[in-house]
mmCIF file of C-alpha atoms in Angstrom:
data_model
loop_
_atom_site.group_PDB
_atom_site.id
_atom_site.type_symbol
_atom_site.label_atom_id
_atom_site.label_comp_id
_atom_site.label_asym_id
_atom_site.label_seq_id
_atom_site.Cartn_x
_atom_site.Cartn_y
_atom_site.Cartn_z
ATOM 1 C CA MET A 3 -6.476 17.213 17.194
ATOM 2 C CA PRO A 4 -7.238 16.140 13.647
ATOM 3 C CA VAL A 5 -8.704 12.700 14.512
ATOM 4 C CA ILE A 6 -12.415 13.307 14.995
ATOM 5 C CA SER A 7 -13.453 9.660 15.359
ATOM 6 C CA ALA A 8 -11.968 6.220 15.752
ATOM 7 C CA THR A 9 -14.171 3.146 15.652
ATOM 8 C CA LYS A 10 -13.515 -0.552 15.874
ATOM 9 C CA ASP A 11 -16.212 -2.785 14.369
ATOM 10 C CA VAL A 12 -15.894 -6.488 15.135
ATOM 11 C CA ASP A 13 -18.871 -7.318 12.886
ATOM 12 C CA THR A 14 -17.244 -5.846 9.765
ATOM 13 C CA LEU A 15 -13.658 -6.607 10.930
ATOM 14 C CA THR A 16 -12.614 -2.978 10.477
ATOM 15 C CA MET A 17 -10.982 -0.125 12.329
ATOM 16 C CA THR A 18 -11.865 3.316 10.968
ATOM 17 C CA PHE A 19 -10.200 6.665 11.641
ATOM 18 C CA VAL A 20 -11.648 9.940 10.432
ATOM 19 C CA ALA A 21 -9.469 13.037 10.591
ATOM 20 C CA GLU A 22 -9.974 16.575 9.325
ATOM 21 C CA PHE A 23 -7.335 19.073 8.328
ATOM 22 C CA GLU A 24 -7.143 22.746 7.415
ATOM 23 C CA ALA A 25 -5.449 22.012 4.103
ATOM 24 C CA THR A 26 -6.419 21.223 0.536
ATOM 25 C CA VAL A 27 -7.112 17.709 -0.691
ATOM 26 C CA GLU A 28 -3.891 17.865 -2.728
ATOM 27 C CA ARG A 29 -1.767 18.813 0.315
ATOM 28 C CA VAL A 30 -3.254 15.981 2.370
ATOM 29 C CA TRP A 31 -2.623 13.580 -0.530
ATOM 30 C CA GLN A 32 1.067 14.519 -0.451
ATOM 31 C CA ILE A 33 1.471 13.181 3.105
ATOM 32 C CA TRP A 34 0.909 9.748 1.544
ATOM 33 C CA ALA A 35 2.604 10.249 -1.825
ATOM 34 C CA ASP A 36 5.894 11.709 -0.539
ATOM 35 C CA PRO A 37 7.896 9.211 1.553
ATOM 36 C CA ARG A 38 9.804 11.993 3.373
ATOM 37 C CA LYS A 39 6.476 13.486 4.505
ATOM 38 C CA LEU A 40 5.113 10.041 5.329
ATOM 39 C CA GLU A 41 8.108 9.425 7.577
ATOM 40 C CA ARG A 42 7.193 12.475 9.628
ATOM 41 C CA TRP A 43 3.870 11.022 10.751
ATOM 42 C CA TRP A 44 3.616 7.276 9.993
ATOM 43 C CA GLY A 45 3.962 5.722 13.409
ATOM 44 C CA PRO A 46 3.409 7.231 16.837
ATOM 45 C CA PRO A 47 5.740 10.050 17.966
ATOM 46 C CA ALA A 48 7.964 7.703 19.985
ATOM 47 C CA TRP A 49 8.303 5.303 16.996
ATOM 48 C CA PRO A 50 9.295 7.378 13.919
ATOM 49 C CA ALA A 51 9.304 5.645 10.546
ATOM 50 C CA THR A 52 12.035 5.350 7.928
ATOM 51 C CA PHE A 53 10.961 4.258 4.438
ATOM 52 C CA GLU A 54 13.771 2.399 2.686
ATOM 53 C CA ARG A 55 11.718 1.507 -0.401
ATOM 54 C CA PHE A 56 8.734 3.417 -1.738
ATOM 55 C CA GLU A 57 7.173 2.634 -5.115
ATOM 56 C CA PHE A 58 4.021 4.752 -5.172
ATOM 57 C CA GLU A 59 2.111 2.999 -7.950
ATOM 58 C CA PRO A 60 -0.347 0.099 -8.150
ATOM 59 C CA GLY A 61 1.632 -3.066 -7.481
ATOM 60 C CA GLY A 62 4.408 -0.991 -5.923
ATOM 61 C CA GLN A 63 6.181 -2.047 -2.764
ATOM 62 C CA ALA A 64 7.057 -0.058 0.318
ATOM 63 C CA ARG A 65 9.423 -1.227 3.030
ATOM 64 C CA TYR A 66 9.944 0.647 6.253
ATOM 65 C CA TYR A 67 10.876 0.353 9.869
ATOM 66 C CA MET A 68 9.855 2.260 12.956
ATOM 67 C CA THR A 69 12.496 2.922 15.604
ATOM 68 C CA GLY A 70 11.436 2.779 19.247
ATOM 69 C CA PRO A 71 12.829 4.885 22.081
ATOM 70 C CA ASP A 72 15.278 2.105 23.018
ATOM 71 C CA GLY A 73 16.480 1.651 19.419
ATOM 72 C CA THR A 74 14.292 -1.384 18.715
ATOM 73 C CA LYS A 75 13.255 -1.565 15.061
ATOM 74 C CA ALA A 76 9.818 -2.804 14.009
ATOM 75 C CA HIS A 77 9.752 -3.553 10.268
ATOM 76 C CA GLY A 78 6.724 -3.358 8.002
ATOM 77 C CA TRP A 79 5.718 -3.659 4.350
ATOM 78 C CA TRP A 80 3.042 -2.416 1.964
ATOM 79 C CA THR A 81 1.871 -3.556 -1.434
ATOM 80 C CA ILE A 82 -0.078 -0.762 -3.085
ATOM 81 C CA THR A 83 -3.224 -2.166 -4.662
ATOM 82 C CA ALA A 84 -4.936 0.994 -5.982
ATOM 83 C CA ILE A 85 -4.263 4.695 -6.445
ATOM 84 C CA GLU A 86 -6.801 7.280 -7.577
ATOM 85 C CA ALA A 87 -4.889 10.514 -6.942
ATOM 86 C CA PRO A 88 -5.637 12.640 -5.011
ATOM 87 C CA HIS A 89 -8.649 10.925 -3.468
ATOM 88 C CA ARG A 90 -8.043 7.224 -2.835
ATOM 89 C CA LEU A 91 -5.202 4.914 -1.877
ATOM 90 C CA GLU A 92 -5.408 1.211 -1.048
ATOM 91 C CA PHE A 93 -2.652 -1.064 0.175
ATOM 92 C CA ASP A 94 -2.028 -4.344 1.922
ATOM 93 C CA ASP A 95 0.278 -4.108 4.897
ATOM 94 C CA GLY A 96 1.903 -6.316 7.450
ATOM 95 C CA PHE A 97 4.943 -7.053 9.546
ATOM 96 C CA ALA A 98 8.365 -7.680 8.013
ATOM 97 C CA ASP A 99 11.591 -9.271 9.200
ATOM 98 C CA GLU A 100 14.891 -7.411 9.652
ATOM 99 C CA ASN A 101 15.548 -7.842 5.895
ATOM 100 C CA ALA A 102 12.251 -6.028 5.140
ATOM 101 C CA GLU A 103 10.635 -9.216 3.812
ATOM 102 C CA PRO A 104 7.013 -9.948 4.786
ATOM 103 C CA ILE A 105 6.816 -12.341 7.724
ATOM 104 C CA ASP A 106 3.418 -13.778 6.788
ATOM 105 C CA PRO A 107 1.707 -12.203 3.761
ATOM 106 C CA LYS A 108 -1.466 -14.183 4.536
ATOM 107 C CA ASP A 109 -1.667 -12.228 7.823
ATOM 108 C CA ALA A 110 -1.839 -8.899 5.974
ATOM 109 C CA MET A 111 -4.349 -6.171 6.659
ATOM 110 C CA HIS A 112 -5.901 -4.051 3.914
ATOM 111 C CA ASP A 113 -6.053 -0.264 4.198
ATOM 112 C CA THR A 114 -8.283 2.088 2.249
ATOM 113 C CA VAL A 115 -7.632 5.819 2.523
ATOM 114 C CA THR A 116 -10.114 8.328 1.110
ATOM 115 C CA ILE A 117 -9.449 12.052 1.015
ATOM 116 C CA GLU A 118 -12.255 14.488 0.245
ATOM 117 C CA ALA A 119 -13.212 18.109 0.665
ATOM 118 C CA ALA A 120 -15.364 18.776 3.734
ATOM 119 C CA GLY A 121 -16.384 22.417 3.470
ATOM 120 C CA ASP A 122 -13.229 24.484 3.931
ATOM 121 C CA ARG A 123 -11.377 21.495 5.398
ATOM 122 C CA THR A 124 -10.242 18.120 4.084
ATOM 123 C CA ARG A 125 -11.476 14.845 5.547
ATOM 124 C CA MET A 126 -9.264 11.771 5.492
ATOM 125 C CA THR A 127 -10.877 8.437 6.287
ATOM 126 C CA THR A 128 -8.624 5.450 6.873
ATOM 127 C CA VAL A 129 -10.271 2.026 7.053
ATOM 128 C CA THR A 130 -8.184 -0.988 8.011
ATOM 129 C CA SER A 131 -9.799 -4.339 7.192
ATOM 130 C CA PHE A 132 -8.777 -7.473 9.063
ATOM 131 C CA SER A 133 -9.019 -11.119 8.057
ATOM 132 C CA SER A 134 -10.443 -12.321 11.379
ATOM 133 C CA VAL A 135 -11.635 -11.221 14.808
ATOM 134 C CA GLU A 136 -8.415 -12.706 16.196
ATOM 135 C CA GLN A 137 -6.271 -10.534 13.928
ATOM 136 C CA LEU A 138 -8.267 -7.411 14.835
ATOM 137 C CA GLU A 139 -7.978 -8.150 18.559
ATOM 138 C CA ARG A 140 -4.237 -8.890 18.250
ATOM 139 C CA MET A 141 -3.650 -5.522 16.562
ATOM 140 C CA VAL A 142 -5.623 -3.723 19.269
ATOM 141 C CA GLU A 143 -3.610 -5.547 21.953
ATOM 142 C CA ILE A 144 -0.283 -4.395 20.490
ATOM 143 C CA GLY A 145 -1.491 -0.792 20.379
ATOM 144 C CA VAL A 146 -2.326 -0.222 16.702
ATOM 145 C CA GLU A 147 -5.489 1.729 17.532
ATOM 146 C CA GLU A 148 -3.729 4.107 19.917
ATOM 147 C CA GLY A 149 -0.663 4.290 17.667
ATOM 148 C CA MET A 150 -2.690 5.279 14.598
ATOM 149 C CA ARG A 151 -4.502 7.979 16.556
ATOM 150 C CA GLU A 152 -1.165 9.374 17.791
ATOM 151 C CA ALA A 153 0.332 9.125 14.302
ATOM 152 C CA GLN A 154 -2.514 10.959 12.573
ATOM 153 C CA ASN A 155 -2.528 13.643 15.244
ATOM 154 C CA GLN A 156 0.971 14.628 14.029
ATOM 155 C CA ILE A 157 -0.281 15.553 10.556
ATOM 156 C CA ASP A 158 -1.484 19.089 11.418
ATOM 157 C CA GLU A 159 2.060 20.147 12.285
ATOM 158 C CA LEU A 160 3.375 18.662 9.037
ATOM 159 C CA LEU A 161 0.700 20.426 6.953
ATOM 160 C CA ALA A 162 1.430 23.752 8.682
ATOM 161 C CA ALA A 163 5.102 23.661 7.630
#
């Protein structure tokens, strides 16, 4: 299991996941930079993602949906705010409507991903920042914490291919 820790901090309004992989920094970076690779792990196993738009550059937009076991589609969006390849990615993300348009951009979360060598492994730290305790608690209630753990635990198989 690549996820070695998952912490929720109400004081700092963050949820942090730390995962380690037996792969180079550059290979781990590619699971973010390549939308076809991203689709293979973004979202829990029962909710695979499909990226319909993916502009991997600062200011770029991503639009995707995850398909549930019953065919239900949950749409989401990203706006990429910073890229420092192959070590750092930042983006705002939130829920989208069926046309892939943000439902409430003011309700966005901010994600910061750092990728660094950790001995002969690579450590990926993902920090999601929330705008309020209510937003953090709402995301936990809908299963974001468990879903992210399940999603990141799929990455080893992708990196082994």
